[in-house]
Coordinates of C-alpha atoms in Angstrom, one line a residue:
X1 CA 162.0 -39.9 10.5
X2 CA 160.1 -40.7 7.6
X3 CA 161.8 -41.2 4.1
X4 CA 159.7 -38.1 2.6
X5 CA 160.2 -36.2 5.4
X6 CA 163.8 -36.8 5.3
X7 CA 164.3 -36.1 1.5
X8 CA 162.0 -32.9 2.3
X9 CA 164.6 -31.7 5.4
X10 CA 167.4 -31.6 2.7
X11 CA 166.2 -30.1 0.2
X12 CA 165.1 -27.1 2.7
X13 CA 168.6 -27.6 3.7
X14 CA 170.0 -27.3 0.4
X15 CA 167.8 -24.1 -0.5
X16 CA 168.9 -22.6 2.2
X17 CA 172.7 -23.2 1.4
X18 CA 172.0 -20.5 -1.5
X19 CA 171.0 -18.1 0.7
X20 CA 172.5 -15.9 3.7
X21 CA 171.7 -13.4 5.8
X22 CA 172.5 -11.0 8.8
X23 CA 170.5 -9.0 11.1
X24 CA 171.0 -5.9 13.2
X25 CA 168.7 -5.5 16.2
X26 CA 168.4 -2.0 18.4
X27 CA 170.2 0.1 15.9
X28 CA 170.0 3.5 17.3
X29 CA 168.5 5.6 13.7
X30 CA 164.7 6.1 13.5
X31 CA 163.6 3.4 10.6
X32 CA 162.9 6.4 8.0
X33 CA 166.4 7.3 7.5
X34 CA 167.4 3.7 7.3
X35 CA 165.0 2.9 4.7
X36 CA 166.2 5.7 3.3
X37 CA 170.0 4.4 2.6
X38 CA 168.3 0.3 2.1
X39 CA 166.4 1.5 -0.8
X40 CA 169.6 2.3 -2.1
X41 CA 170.7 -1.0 -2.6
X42 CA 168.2 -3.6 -2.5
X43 CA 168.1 -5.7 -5.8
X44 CA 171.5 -4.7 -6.7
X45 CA 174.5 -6.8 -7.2
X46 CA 176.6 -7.2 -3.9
X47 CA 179.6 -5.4 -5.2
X48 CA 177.7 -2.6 -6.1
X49 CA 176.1 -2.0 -3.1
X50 CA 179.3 -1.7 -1.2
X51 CA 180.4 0.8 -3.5
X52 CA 177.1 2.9 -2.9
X53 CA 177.1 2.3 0.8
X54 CA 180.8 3.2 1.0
X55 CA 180.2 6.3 -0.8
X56 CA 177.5 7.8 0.7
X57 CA 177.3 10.1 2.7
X58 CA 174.2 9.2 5.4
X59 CA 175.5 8.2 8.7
X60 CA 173.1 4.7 8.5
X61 CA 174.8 3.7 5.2
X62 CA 178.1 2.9 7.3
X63 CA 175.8 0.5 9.7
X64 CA 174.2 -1.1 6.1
X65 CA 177.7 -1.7 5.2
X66 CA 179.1 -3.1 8.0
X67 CA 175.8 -5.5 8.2
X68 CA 176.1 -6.6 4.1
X69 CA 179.9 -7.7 5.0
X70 CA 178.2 -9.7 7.8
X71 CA 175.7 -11.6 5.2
X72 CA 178.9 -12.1 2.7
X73 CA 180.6 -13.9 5.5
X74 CA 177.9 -15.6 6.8
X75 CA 177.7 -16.8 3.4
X76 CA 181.0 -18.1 2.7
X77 CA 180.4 -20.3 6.0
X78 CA 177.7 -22.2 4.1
X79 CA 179.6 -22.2 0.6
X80 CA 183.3 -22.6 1.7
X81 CA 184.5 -24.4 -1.9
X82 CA 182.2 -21.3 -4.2
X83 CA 183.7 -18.1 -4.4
X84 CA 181.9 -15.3 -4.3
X85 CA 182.6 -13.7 -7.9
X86 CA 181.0 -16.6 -9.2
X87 CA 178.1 -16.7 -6.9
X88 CA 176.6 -13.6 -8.3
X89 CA 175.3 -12.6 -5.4
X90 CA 172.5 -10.0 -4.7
X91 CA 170.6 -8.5 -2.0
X92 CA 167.5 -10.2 -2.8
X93 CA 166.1 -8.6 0.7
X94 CA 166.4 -5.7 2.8
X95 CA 163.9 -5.2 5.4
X96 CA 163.6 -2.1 8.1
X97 CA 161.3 -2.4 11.2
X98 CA 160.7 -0.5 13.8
X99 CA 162.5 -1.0 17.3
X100 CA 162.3 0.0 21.1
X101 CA 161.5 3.8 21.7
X102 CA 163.3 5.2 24.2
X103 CA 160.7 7.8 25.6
X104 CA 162.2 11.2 27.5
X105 CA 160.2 14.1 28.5
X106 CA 161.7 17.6 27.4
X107 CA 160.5 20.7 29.5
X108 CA 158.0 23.6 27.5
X109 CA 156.9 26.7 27.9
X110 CA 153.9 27.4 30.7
X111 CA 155.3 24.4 32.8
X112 CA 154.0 21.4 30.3
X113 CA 156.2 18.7 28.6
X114 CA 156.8 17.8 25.6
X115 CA 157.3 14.0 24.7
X116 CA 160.7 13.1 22.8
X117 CA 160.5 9.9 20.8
X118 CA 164.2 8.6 20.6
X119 CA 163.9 5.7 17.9
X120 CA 165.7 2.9 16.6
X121 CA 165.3 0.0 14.1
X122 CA 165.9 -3.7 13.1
X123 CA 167.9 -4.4 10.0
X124 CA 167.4 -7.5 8.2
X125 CA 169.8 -8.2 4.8
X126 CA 169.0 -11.1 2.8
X127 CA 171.6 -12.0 0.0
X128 CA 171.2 -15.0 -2.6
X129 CA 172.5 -16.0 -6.1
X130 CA 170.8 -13.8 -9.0
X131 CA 167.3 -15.4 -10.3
X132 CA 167.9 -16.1 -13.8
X133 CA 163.8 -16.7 -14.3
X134 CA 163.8 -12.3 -13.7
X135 CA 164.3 -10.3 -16.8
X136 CA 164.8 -6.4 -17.1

């Protein structure tokens, strides 16, 4: 490997030592009420966002929770000597898609069918150290 490429491989390594994150595929809420709960706590601080997700009372905000404990230990894996008070770290991304549908037919009046649309989503939590270029 060539000595640029080589200096260029760690520093993508060392950026990406700042940063952690978790996913959760196939989760079995439609997308809208999970964006609903992920609005909730994207930009904030990590404590913070546990405390909202803890307290709420939507059934996706336990599954948000669970998955933002992930990220903080996937997190320390990378940064075993920092701690994570001093970190500062924040959910710099949260991102929702849509998954599988499970499709079942429910019977109607007049012998026709109606189509039920069971859906489910793909979680994505990004958490990193707090920009200090960003000013509010």
């Amino acid at each position: 490997m060539g000595v640029r490429k080589k200096e260029r491989a760690e520093q993508r390594k060392e950026a990406k030592k700042t940063v952690a994150f978790a996913k959760l595929n196939n989760c079995p809420t439609s997308p809208r009420k999970m964006r609903l709960v992920a609005d909730l706590v994207r930009g904030q601080k990590v404590e913070k966002a546990l405390q909202i997700l803890k307290f709420s009372n939507k059934e996706a905000s336990r599954r948000v929770e669970k998955l933002v404990l992930s990220a903080i230990s996937n997190w320390q894996e990378k940064n075993e000597d920092a701690s994570i008070e001093d970190a500062d770290l924040v959910v710099k991304e949260i991102r929702v898609d849509g998954g599988s549908m499970l499709k079942r037919l429910r019977p109607a009046p007049q012998g026709r069918a109606h189509r039920i649309r069971k859906r489910s989503n793909h979680v994505t939590v990004v958490l990193g150290a707090k920009d200090n270029t960003q000013s509010k």
